[in-house]
């Protein structure tokens, strides 16, 4: 729900509970960066000044990192979108771009000054671009600016949400159209600078002036995993047994975006749905491992899809049927309430959404944003 956080439909405490609210007193939480994993001596090193830790059992759940695919300037100048801080940065970028536009500026100049590009039209790119477009259009009305903002989504492939089925793609296509997001498929971004983006389409190269470029072009392997000498796929994912153990290190479990699980519906790869389901199996198996009992295996199924589309709509796929619109937006909130980690969170957050509402927070001038 990072998109809803960007638009102010939800607050940070709704979607990102603090570790001290989640972990009980038996868990010692260390906030630090792991800088090395030594499977031979069974230890992990922490960032400077912190101790080295020995382990009996290790769980690897490091997740992926943004994949800039070697595109010139992409890492330096585009905005990633994976964490709360990234959403804060993007919102600040949109506000400062709007704040620079005087009300008398002619529409064509406004459009050039307020061009935002989203790279990658997977679920993230489509959810984000529709959200940004709706927020910017609303800000235009409130600030009485002339014309329209321009939000583009650029995709190398020949369609949006390539990993999803046709039913949900149709709803996504309609939402992109309704939110006036320009979709450019078969378009490859080749360079990003602080105020420009260069792309190639059908052999032609074009430059585009931008107020911001957001990179949702994929995920790459965590460098710590790259350094491990264990069995991996061609893409560098850890190969795990159906018990989530590494094949040569039975006391090391791996799950989530860094691992490939043999018995899961393929569309689940790289999703929270899979990581979330695997977590229960991992905890059960670690207990069994410590007690010398037999470890369990499990088949993981897709639970459905729920994607946010702008500030008014969503698309939900459940039981093989897809539906969109305002009702799907309500269903998405209901689904996410049920996925919150504890009953306490479900009740507090559910009550807050129900009684206080989930209206977006407009992009106000900088001094009024809080
Ligand atoms: C914008 C966005 C929207 C998404 N929406 C959906 C969705 O709607 N549905 C869905 O199913 N999936 C979604 N996903 C995918 C989903 O978030 C991931 O598949 C899931 O979070 C993977 O879980 P994980 O535990 O493997 O890794 P993560 O959730 O990425 O967690 C890894 C953690 O490890 C920490 N870490 C990394 N390196 C180190 C280190 N060296 N030392 C210490 N800590 C470290 C990170 O800070 C992070 O907290 C989305 C992803 C993004 C980016």
GROMACS .gro file of C-alpha atoms and ligand atoms in nm:
model
  423
    1UNK     CA    1   0.000   0.000   0.000
    2UNK     CA    2   0.293   0.232  -0.067
    3UNK     CA    3   0.085   0.393  -0.343
    4UNK     CA    4  -0.192   0.478  -0.096
    5UNK     CA    5   0.074   0.613   0.140
    6UNK     CA    6   0.205   0.837  -0.141
    7UNK     CA    7  -0.143   0.978  -0.194
    8UNK     CA    8  -0.217   1.013   0.178
    9UNK     CA    9  -0.507   0.763   0.161
   10UNK     CA   10  -0.326   0.573   0.439
   11UNK     CA   11  -0.069   0.674   0.699
   12UNK     CA   12   0.265   0.510   0.774
   13UNK     CA   13   0.140   0.346   1.096
   14UNK     CA   14  -0.141   0.174   0.904
   15UNK     CA   15   0.089  -0.012   0.667
   16UNK     CA   16   0.428  -0.031   0.835
   17UNK     CA   17   0.401  -0.130   1.202
   18UNK     CA   18   0.718  -0.084   1.402
   19UNK     CA   19   0.930  -0.389   1.484
   20UNK     CA   20   0.883  -0.328   1.857
   21UNK     CA   21   0.507  -0.368   1.804
   22UNK     CA   22   0.559  -0.694   1.616
   23UNK     CA   23   0.832  -0.880   1.801
   24UNK     CA   24   0.788  -1.026   2.146
   25UNK     CA   25   1.049  -1.012   2.424
   26UNK     CA   26   1.208  -1.340   2.311
   27UNK     CA   27   1.333  -1.177   1.993
   28UNK     CA   28   1.640  -0.957   2.015
   29UNK     CA   29   1.614  -0.694   1.742
   30UNK     CA   30   1.936  -0.539   1.613
   31UNK     CA   31   1.899  -0.248   1.375
   32UNK     CA   32   2.207  -0.267   1.158
   33UNK     CA   33   2.321  -0.364   0.812
   34UNK     CA   34   2.454  -0.715   0.758
   35UNK     CA   35   2.775  -0.672   0.558
   36UNK     CA   36   2.889  -1.032   0.527
   37UNK     CA   37   2.762  -1.388   0.560
   38UNK     CA   38   3.009  -1.669   0.627
   39UNK     CA   39   2.837  -2.002   0.585
   40UNK     CA   40   3.161  -2.187   0.669
   41UNK     CA   41   3.220  -2.035   1.014
   42UNK     CA   42   2.842  -1.986   1.065
   43UNK     CA   43   2.855  -1.614   1.136
   44UNK     CA   44   2.727  -1.284   1.002
   45UNK     CA   45   2.912  -0.952   1.018
   46UNK     CA   46   2.736  -0.629   1.092
   47UNK     CA   47   2.818  -0.274   0.977
   48UNK     CA   48   3.108  -0.093   1.147
   49UNK     CA   49   3.104  -0.073   1.523
   50UNK     CA   50   2.864  -0.361   1.573
   51UNK     CA   51   2.949  -0.714   1.683
   52UNK     CA   52   2.984  -1.025   1.466
   53UNK     CA   53   2.715  -1.284   1.533
   54UNK     CA   54   2.747  -1.661   1.532
   55UNK     CA   55   2.440  -1.861   1.445
   56UNK     CA   56   2.304  -2.212   1.481
   57UNK     CA   57   2.024  -2.150   1.232
   58UNK     CA   58   2.023  -1.869   0.976
   59UNK     CA   59   1.723  -1.732   0.786
   60UNK     CA   60   1.796  -1.534   0.470
   61UNK     CA   61   1.514  -1.294   0.383
   62UNK     CA   62   1.702  -0.996   0.241
   63UNK     CA   63   1.465  -0.913  -0.044
   64UNK     CA   64   1.565  -0.763  -0.377
   65UNK     CA   65   1.695  -0.422  -0.474
   66UNK     CA   66   1.598  -0.189  -0.759
   67UNK     CA   67   1.737  -0.304  -1.093
   68UNK     CA   68   1.857  -0.009  -1.300
   69UNK     CA   69   1.982  -0.254  -1.566
   70UNK     CA   70   2.297  -0.048  -1.628
   71UNK     CA   71   2.100   0.241  -1.783
   72UNK     CA   72   2.316   0.554  -1.782
   73UNK     CA   73   2.216   0.797  -1.504
   74UNK     CA   74   1.924   0.583  -1.385
   75UNK     CA   75   2.058   0.506  -1.038
   76UNK     CA   76   2.183   0.862  -0.986
   77UNK     CA   77   1.885   1.059  -1.115
   78UNK     CA   78   1.570   0.850  -1.100
   79UNK     CA   79   1.365   0.790  -0.788
   80UNK     CA   80   1.326   0.434  -0.662
   81UNK     CA   81   0.990   0.329  -0.515
   82UNK     CA   82   1.029   0.052  -0.259
   83UNK     CA   83   1.017   0.216   0.085
   84UNK     CA   84   0.826   0.481   0.280
   85UNK     CA   85   1.118   0.724   0.241
   86UNK     CA   86   1.101   0.678  -0.139
   87UNK     CA   87   0.731   0.770  -0.138
   88UNK     CA   88   0.809   1.077   0.078
   89UNK     CA   89   1.077   1.183  -0.173
   90UNK     CA   90   0.846   1.139  -0.470
   91UNK     CA   91   0.568   1.336  -0.302
   92UNK     CA   92   0.813   1.617  -0.220
   93UNK     CA   93   0.932   1.615  -0.583
   94UNK     CA   94   0.573   1.649  -0.712
   95UNK     CA   95   0.499   1.930  -0.465
   96UNK     CA   96   0.814   2.126  -0.552
   97UNK     CA   97   0.742   2.088  -0.927
   98UNK     CA   98   0.387   2.219  -0.873
   99UNK     CA   99   0.511   2.503  -0.652
  100UNK     CA  100   0.733   2.630  -0.935
  101UNK     CA  101   0.436   2.685  -1.172
  102UNK     CA  102   0.286   3.036  -1.165
  103UNK     CA  103  -0.095   3.035  -1.224
  104UNK     CA  104  -0.060   3.245  -1.542
  105UNK     CA  105   0.179   2.999  -1.717
  106UNK     CA  106   0.034   2.884  -2.054
  107UNK     CA  107  -0.089   2.522  -2.072
  108UNK     CA  108   0.181   2.393  -2.312
  109UNK     CA  109   0.460   2.525  -2.083
  110UNK     CA  110   0.289   2.383  -1.774
  111UNK     CA  111   0.267   2.044  -1.942
  112UNK     CA  112   0.639   2.048  -2.023
  113UNK     CA  113   0.734   2.157  -1.670
  114UNK     CA  114   0.509   1.896  -1.510
  115UNK     CA  115   0.607   1.585  -1.702
  116UNK     CA  116   0.670   1.280  -1.484
  117UNK     CA  117   0.787   0.948  -1.627
  118UNK     CA  118   0.749   0.606  -1.468
  119UNK     CA  119   0.984   0.341  -1.608
  120UNK     CA  120   0.834  -0.008  -1.621
  121UNK     CA  121   0.466  -0.093  -1.668
  122UNK     CA  122   0.447  -0.390  -1.433
  123UNK     CA  123   0.189  -0.371  -1.154
  124UNK     CA  124   0.404  -0.117  -0.964
  125UNK     CA  125   0.446   0.115  -1.264
  126UNK     CA  126   0.073   0.110  -1.347
  127UNK     CA  127  -0.037   0.154  -0.986
  128UNK     CA  128   0.206   0.438  -0.935
  129UNK     CA  129   0.146   0.626  -1.261
  130UNK     CA  130  -0.234   0.630  -1.219
  131UNK     CA  131  -0.194   0.743  -0.858
  132UNK     CA  132   0.047   1.022  -0.957
  133UNK     CA  133  -0.174   1.136  -1.245
  134UNK     CA  134  -0.487   1.157  -1.024
  135UNK     CA  135  -0.300   1.347  -0.752
  136UNK     CA  136  -0.153   1.594  -1.000
  137UNK     CA  137  -0.488   1.655  -1.174
  138UNK     CA  138  -0.646   1.725  -0.836
  139UNK     CA  139  -0.362   1.968  -0.751
  140UNK     CA  140  -0.416   2.147  -1.085
  141UNK     CA  141  -0.780   2.214  -0.996
  142UNK     CA  142  -0.698   2.333  -0.645
  143UNK     CA  143  -0.423   2.566  -0.767
  144UNK     CA  144  -0.623   2.683  -1.072
  145UNK     CA  145  -0.334   2.596  -1.308
  146UNK     CA  146  -0.388   2.596  -1.685
  147UNK     CA  147  -0.383   2.272  -1.885
  148UNK     CA  148  -0.295   1.925  -1.763
  149UNK     CA  149   0.003   1.747  -1.610
  150UNK     CA  150   0.174   1.478  -1.820
  151UNK     CA  151   0.243   1.134  -1.673
  152UNK     CA  152   0.400   0.868  -1.893
  153UNK     CA  153   0.471   0.505  -1.832
  154UNK     CA  154   0.747   0.356  -2.049
  155UNK     CA  155   0.770  -0.018  -2.102
  156UNK     CA  156   1.014  -0.233  -2.302
  157UNK     CA  157   0.760  -0.511  -2.356
  158UNK     CA  158   0.454  -0.500  -2.580
  159UNK     CA  159   0.191  -0.475  -2.303
  160UNK     CA  160   0.128  -0.344  -1.953
  161UNK     CA  161   0.125  -0.576  -1.647
  162UNK     CA  162   0.294  -0.853  -1.850
  163UNK     CA  163   0.283  -1.101  -1.559
  164UNK     CA  164  -0.096  -1.077  -1.520
  165UNK     CA  165  -0.392  -1.225  -1.706
  166UNK     CA  166  -0.599  -1.055  -1.980
  167UNK     CA  167  -0.899  -0.992  -1.754
  168UNK     CA  168  -0.708  -0.774  -1.511
  169UNK     CA  169  -0.501  -0.615  -1.793
  170UNK     CA  170  -0.822  -0.486  -1.952
  171UNK     CA  171  -0.915  -0.308  -1.627
  172UNK     CA  172  -0.562  -0.168  -1.593
  173UNK     CA  173  -0.568  -0.042  -1.956
  174UNK     CA  174  -0.898   0.136  -1.893
  175UNK     CA  175  -0.772   0.293  -1.570
  176UNK     CA  176  -0.456   0.422  -1.742
  177UNK     CA  177  -0.676   0.579  -2.009
  178UNK     CA  178  -0.915   0.733  -1.756
  179UNK     CA  179  -0.628   0.880  -1.555
  180UNK     CA  180  -0.476   1.021  -1.878
  181UNK     CA  181  -0.151   0.827  -1.834
  182UNK     CA  182   0.040   0.803  -2.163
  183UNK     CA  183   0.146   0.444  -2.219
  184UNK     CA  184   0.452   0.382  -2.438
  185UNK     CA  185   0.517   0.013  -2.493
  186UNK     CA  186   0.814  -0.133  -2.686
  187UNK     CA  187   1.003   0.169  -2.559
  188UNK     CA  188   1.344   0.140  -2.399
  189UNK     CA  189   1.480   0.405  -2.163
  190UNK     CA  190   1.852   0.450  -2.236
  191UNK     CA  191   1.955   0.754  -2.031
  192UNK     CA  192   1.833   0.964  -1.740
  193UNK     CA  193   1.968   1.304  -1.631
  194UNK     CA  194   1.847   1.543  -1.358
  195UNK     CA  195   1.582   1.691  -1.589
  196UNK     CA  196   1.571   1.472  -1.897
  197UNK     CA  197   1.508   1.118  -2.009
  198UNK     CA  198   1.616   0.958  -2.339
  199UNK     CA  199   1.423   0.667  -2.485
  200UNK     CA  200   1.426   0.455  -2.799
  201UNK     CA  201   1.118   0.339  -2.987
  202UNK     CA  202   1.124   0.161  -3.324
  203UNK     CA  203   1.486   0.257  -3.375
  204UNK     CA  204   1.425   0.628  -3.305
  205UNK     CA  205   1.578   0.809  -3.009
  206UNK     CA  206   1.393   1.093  -2.832
  207UNK     CA  207   1.461   1.322  -2.538
  208UNK     CA  208   1.194   1.425  -2.293
  209UNK     CA  209   1.220   1.701  -2.034
  210UNK     CA  210   1.107   1.567  -1.698
  211UNK     CA  211   1.027   1.697  -1.350
  212UNK     CA  212   1.091   1.347  -1.217
  213UNK     CA  213   1.158   0.991  -1.330
  214UNK     CA  214   1.049   0.701  -1.110
  215UNK     CA  215   1.216   0.365  -1.165
  216UNK     CA  216   0.991   0.062  -1.125
  217UNK     CA  217   1.178  -0.134  -1.391
  218UNK     CA  218   1.246  -0.449  -1.194
  219UNK     CA  219   1.427  -0.609  -0.907
  220UNK     CA  220   1.779  -0.745  -0.892
  221UNK     CA  221   1.956  -0.980  -0.659
  222UNK     CA  222   2.084  -0.853  -0.326
  223UNK     CA  223   2.467  -0.820  -0.343
  224UNK     CA  224   2.510  -1.025  -0.024
  225UNK     CA  225   2.342  -1.319  -0.194
  226UNK     CA  226   2.555  -1.269  -0.506
  227UNK     CA  227   2.862  -1.332  -0.288
  228UNK     CA  228   2.738  -1.666  -0.149
  229UNK     CA  229   2.884  -1.976  -0.312
  230UNK     CA  230   2.577  -2.198  -0.307
  231UNK     CA  231   2.339  -2.342  -0.565
  232UNK     CA  232   2.159  -2.068  -0.760
  233UNK     CA  233   1.949  -2.027  -1.073
  234UNK     CA  234   2.078  -1.846  -1.383
  235UNK     CA  235   1.916  -1.528  -1.249
  236UNK     CA  236   2.109  -1.570  -0.922
  237UNK     CA  237   1.815  -1.678  -0.706
  238UNK     CA  238   1.890  -1.922  -0.425
  239UNK     CA  239   1.766  -2.273  -0.497
  240UNK     CA  240   1.588  -2.402  -0.188
  241UNK     CA  241   1.445  -2.742  -0.101
  242UNK     CA  242   1.067  -2.772  -0.051
  243UNK     CA  243   1.145  -2.729   0.321
  244UNK     CA  244   1.306  -2.388   0.247
  245UNK     CA  245   1.654  -2.517   0.340
  246UNK     CA  246   1.961  -2.464   0.123
  247UNK     CA  247   2.066  -2.798  -0.020
  248UNK     CA  248   2.426  -2.793   0.115
  249UNK     CA  249   2.348  -2.606   0.440
  250UNK     CA  250   2.053  -2.763   0.621
  251UNK     CA  251   2.066  -2.501   0.899
  252UNK     CA  252   2.018  -2.215   0.651
  253UNK     CA  253   1.665  -2.128   0.537
  254UNK     CA  254   1.588  -1.882   0.257
  255UNK     CA  255   1.259  -1.726   0.152
  256UNK     CA  256   1.096  -1.436  -0.028
  257UNK     CA  257   1.238  -1.250  -0.327
  258UNK     CA  258   1.587  -1.403  -0.304
  259UNK     CA  259   1.484  -1.766  -0.337
  260UNK     CA  260   1.316  -1.988  -0.593
  261UNK     CA  261   1.072  -2.230  -0.436
  262UNK     CA  262   1.005  -2.553  -0.624
  263UNK     CA  263   0.637  -2.597  -0.536
  264UNK     CA  264   0.460  -2.264  -0.594
  265UNK     CA  265   0.239  -2.124  -0.871
  266UNK     CA  266   0.492  -1.951  -1.104
  267UNK     CA  267   0.311  -1.612  -1.093
  268UNK     CA  268   0.382  -1.598  -0.719
  269UNK     CA  269   0.757  -1.545  -0.774
  270UNK     CA  270   0.875  -1.213  -0.630
  271UNK     CA  271   0.555  -1.136  -0.441
  272UNK     CA  272   0.472  -1.062  -0.080
  273UNK     CA  273   0.203  -1.327  -0.111
  274UNK     CA  274   0.470  -1.593  -0.144
  275UNK     CA  275   0.708  -1.447   0.117
  276UNK     CA  276   0.417  -1.421   0.362
  277UNK     CA  277   0.307  -1.783   0.313
  278UNK     CA  278   0.666  -1.910   0.326
  279UNK     CA  279   0.727  -1.733   0.658
  280UNK     CA  280   0.487  -1.966   0.842
  281UNK     CA  281   0.649  -2.273   0.688
  282UNK     CA  282   0.998  -2.143   0.776
  283UNK     CA  283   0.911  -2.084   1.141
  284UNK     CA  284   0.746  -2.424   1.172
  285UNK     CA  285   1.046  -2.594   1.009
  286UNK     CA  286   1.305  -2.415   1.223
  287UNK     CA  287   1.126  -2.541   1.532
  288UNK     CA  288   1.121  -2.895   1.387
  289UNK     CA  289   1.489  -2.869   1.289
  290UNK     CA  290   1.588  -2.764   1.641
  291UNK     CA  291   1.384  -3.050   1.789
  292UNK     CA  292   1.527  -3.306   1.543
  293UNK     CA  293   1.182  -3.372   1.393
  294UNK     CA  294   1.083  -3.415   1.029
  295UNK     CA  295   1.049  -3.091   0.834
  296UNK     CA  296   0.729  -3.004   0.644
  297UNK     CA  297   0.676  -2.901   0.280
  298UNK     CA  298   0.389  -2.706   0.132
  299UNK     CA  299   0.239  -2.611  -0.202
  300UNK     CA  300   0.180  -2.235  -0.232
  301UNK     CA  301  -0.116  -2.104  -0.430
  302UNK     CA  302  -0.193  -1.760  -0.562
  303UNK     CA  303  -0.433  -1.587  -0.319
  304UNK     CA  304  -0.562  -1.339  -0.581
  305UNK     CA  305  -0.454  -0.995  -0.700
  306UNK     CA  306  -0.555  -0.655  -0.571
  307UNK     CA  307  -0.402  -0.357  -0.742
  308UNK     CA  308  -0.459   0.009  -0.678
  309UNK     CA  309  -0.548   0.222  -0.983
  310UNK     CA  310  -0.550   0.594  -0.916
  311UNK     CA  311  -0.716   0.746  -0.611
  312UNK     CA  312  -1.070   0.630  -0.694
  313UNK     CA  313  -1.034   0.277  -0.830
  314UNK     CA  314  -0.863  -0.059  -0.799
  315UNK     CA  315  -0.873  -0.399  -0.968
  316UNK     CA  316  -0.925  -0.724  -0.780
  317UNK     CA  317  -0.886  -1.077  -0.911
  318UNK     CA  318  -1.033  -1.339  -0.688
  319UNK     CA  319  -1.164  -1.688  -0.761
  320UNK     CA  320  -1.064  -1.647  -1.128
  321UNK     CA  321  -1.287  -1.339  -1.175
  322UNK     CA  322  -1.162  -0.981  -1.206
  323UNK     CA  323  -1.357  -0.667  -1.119
  324UNK     CA  324  -1.262  -0.301  -1.107
  325UNK     CA  325  -1.386   0.042  -0.996
  326UNK     CA  326  -1.469   0.196  -0.660
  327UNK     CA  327  -1.600  -0.132  -0.520
  328UNK     CA  328  -1.267  -0.301  -0.595
  329UNK     CA  329  -1.094  -0.017  -0.408
  330UNK     CA  330  -1.308  -0.096  -0.099
  331UNK     CA  331  -1.235  -0.467  -0.142
  332UNK     CA  332  -0.862  -0.396  -0.159
  333UNK     CA  333  -0.877  -0.209   0.172
  334UNK     CA  334  -1.075  -0.495   0.327
  335UNK     CA  335  -0.828  -0.754   0.192
  336UNK     CA  336  -0.529  -0.565   0.326
  337UNK     CA  337  -0.692  -0.523   0.667
  338UNK     CA  338  -0.715  -0.901   0.686
  339UNK     CA  339  -0.344  -0.932   0.593
  340UNK     CA  340  -0.216  -0.710   0.874
  341UNK     CA  341   0.014  -0.898   1.109
  342UNK     CA  342  -0.180  -0.910   1.437
  343UNK     CA  343  -0.543  -0.884   1.554
  344UNK     CA  344  -0.445  -0.568   1.735
  345UNK     CA  345  -0.330  -0.407   1.405
  346UNK     CA  346  -0.633  -0.532   1.215
  347UNK     CA  347  -0.869  -0.376   1.468
  348UNK     CA  348  -0.686  -0.043   1.505
  349UNK     CA  349  -0.619   0.006   1.135
  350UNK     CA  350  -0.957  -0.129   1.022
  351UNK     CA  351  -1.135   0.107   1.264
  352UNK     CA  352  -0.925   0.401   1.149
  353UNK     CA  353  -1.004   0.333   0.779
  354UNK     CA  354  -1.372   0.276   0.854
  355UNK     CA  355  -1.435   0.573   1.084
  356UNK     CA  356  -1.178   0.829   0.969
  357UNK     CA  357  -1.193   0.739   0.598
  358UNK     CA  358  -0.932   0.692   0.329
  359UNK     CA  359  -0.962   1.019   0.137
  360UNK     CA  360  -0.640   1.120  -0.044
  361UNK     CA  361  -0.436   1.406   0.100
  362UNK     CA  362  -0.401   1.673  -0.171
  363UNK     CA  363  -0.059   1.794  -0.290
  364UNK     CA  364  -0.060   2.126  -0.105
  365UNK     CA  365   0.209   2.395  -0.137
  366UNK     CA  366   0.525   2.303   0.056
  367UNK     CA  367   0.452   2.513   0.367
  368UNK     CA  368   0.110   2.349   0.406
  369UNK     CA  369   0.221   1.986   0.351
  370UNK     CA  370   0.264   1.802   0.679
  371LIG     C1  371   0.621  -0.080  -0.462
  371LIG     C2  372   0.601  -0.228  -0.444
  371LIG     C3  373   0.472  -0.281  -0.440
  371LIG     C4  374   0.451  -0.417  -0.423
  371LIG     N1  375   0.323  -0.463  -0.418
  371LIG     C5  376   0.301  -0.594  -0.398
  371LIG     C6  377   0.167  -0.644  -0.387
  371LIG     O1  378   0.070  -0.569  -0.398
  371LIG     N2  379   0.151  -0.776  -0.365
  371LIG     C7  380   0.256  -0.861  -0.353
  371LIG     O2  381   0.235  -0.980  -0.329
  371LIG     N3  382   0.384  -0.817  -0.362
  371LIG     C8  383   0.410  -0.686  -0.384
  371LIG     N4  384   0.539  -0.640  -0.393
  371LIG     C9  385   0.650  -0.734  -0.380
  371LIG    C10  386   0.679  -0.758  -0.233
  371LIG     O3  387   0.698  -0.636  -0.165
  371LIG    C11  388   0.801  -0.847  -0.216
  371LIG     O4  389   0.786  -0.962  -0.293
  371LIG    C12  390   0.818  -0.888  -0.069
  371LIG     O5  391   0.833  -0.773   0.013
  371LIG    C13  392   0.939  -0.979  -0.053
  371LIG     O6  393   0.959  -1.005   0.082
  371LIG     P1  394   1.104  -1.037   0.138
  371LIG     O7  395   1.087  -1.067   0.281
  371LIG     O8  396   1.170  -1.133   0.048
  371LIG     O9  397   1.186  -0.901   0.119
  371LIG     P2  398   1.158  -0.754   0.168
  371LIG    O10  399   1.016  -0.731   0.203
  371LIG    O11  400   1.220  -0.666   0.062
  371LIG    O12  401   1.240  -0.743   0.304
  371LIG    C14  402   1.379  -0.749   0.306
  371LIG    C15  403   1.427  -0.672   0.427
  371LIG    O13  404   1.566  -0.699   0.444
  371LIG    C16  405   1.631  -0.576   0.474
  371LIG     N5  406   1.771  -0.588   0.430
  371LIG    C17  407   1.818  -0.598   0.303
  371LIG     N6  408   1.953  -0.607   0.302
  371LIG    C18  409   1.991  -0.604   0.433
  371LIG    C19  410   2.118  -0.609   0.498
  371LIG     N7  411   2.231  -0.620   0.429
  371LIG     N8  412   2.120  -0.601   0.633
  371LIG    C20  413   2.005  -0.592   0.705
  371LIG     N9  414   1.884  -0.587   0.649
  371LIG    C21  415   1.876  -0.592   0.515
  371LIG    C22  416   1.555  -0.471   0.395
  371LIG    O14  417   1.577  -0.342   0.449
  371LIG    C23  418   1.411  -0.520   0.410
  371LIG    O15  419   1.352  -0.467   0.527
  371LIG    C24  420   0.562  -0.504  -0.410
  371LIG    C25  421   0.692  -0.451  -0.414
  371LIG    C26  422   0.711  -0.315  -0.431
  371LIG    C27  423   0.853  -0.260  -0.434
   0.00000   0.00000   0.00000
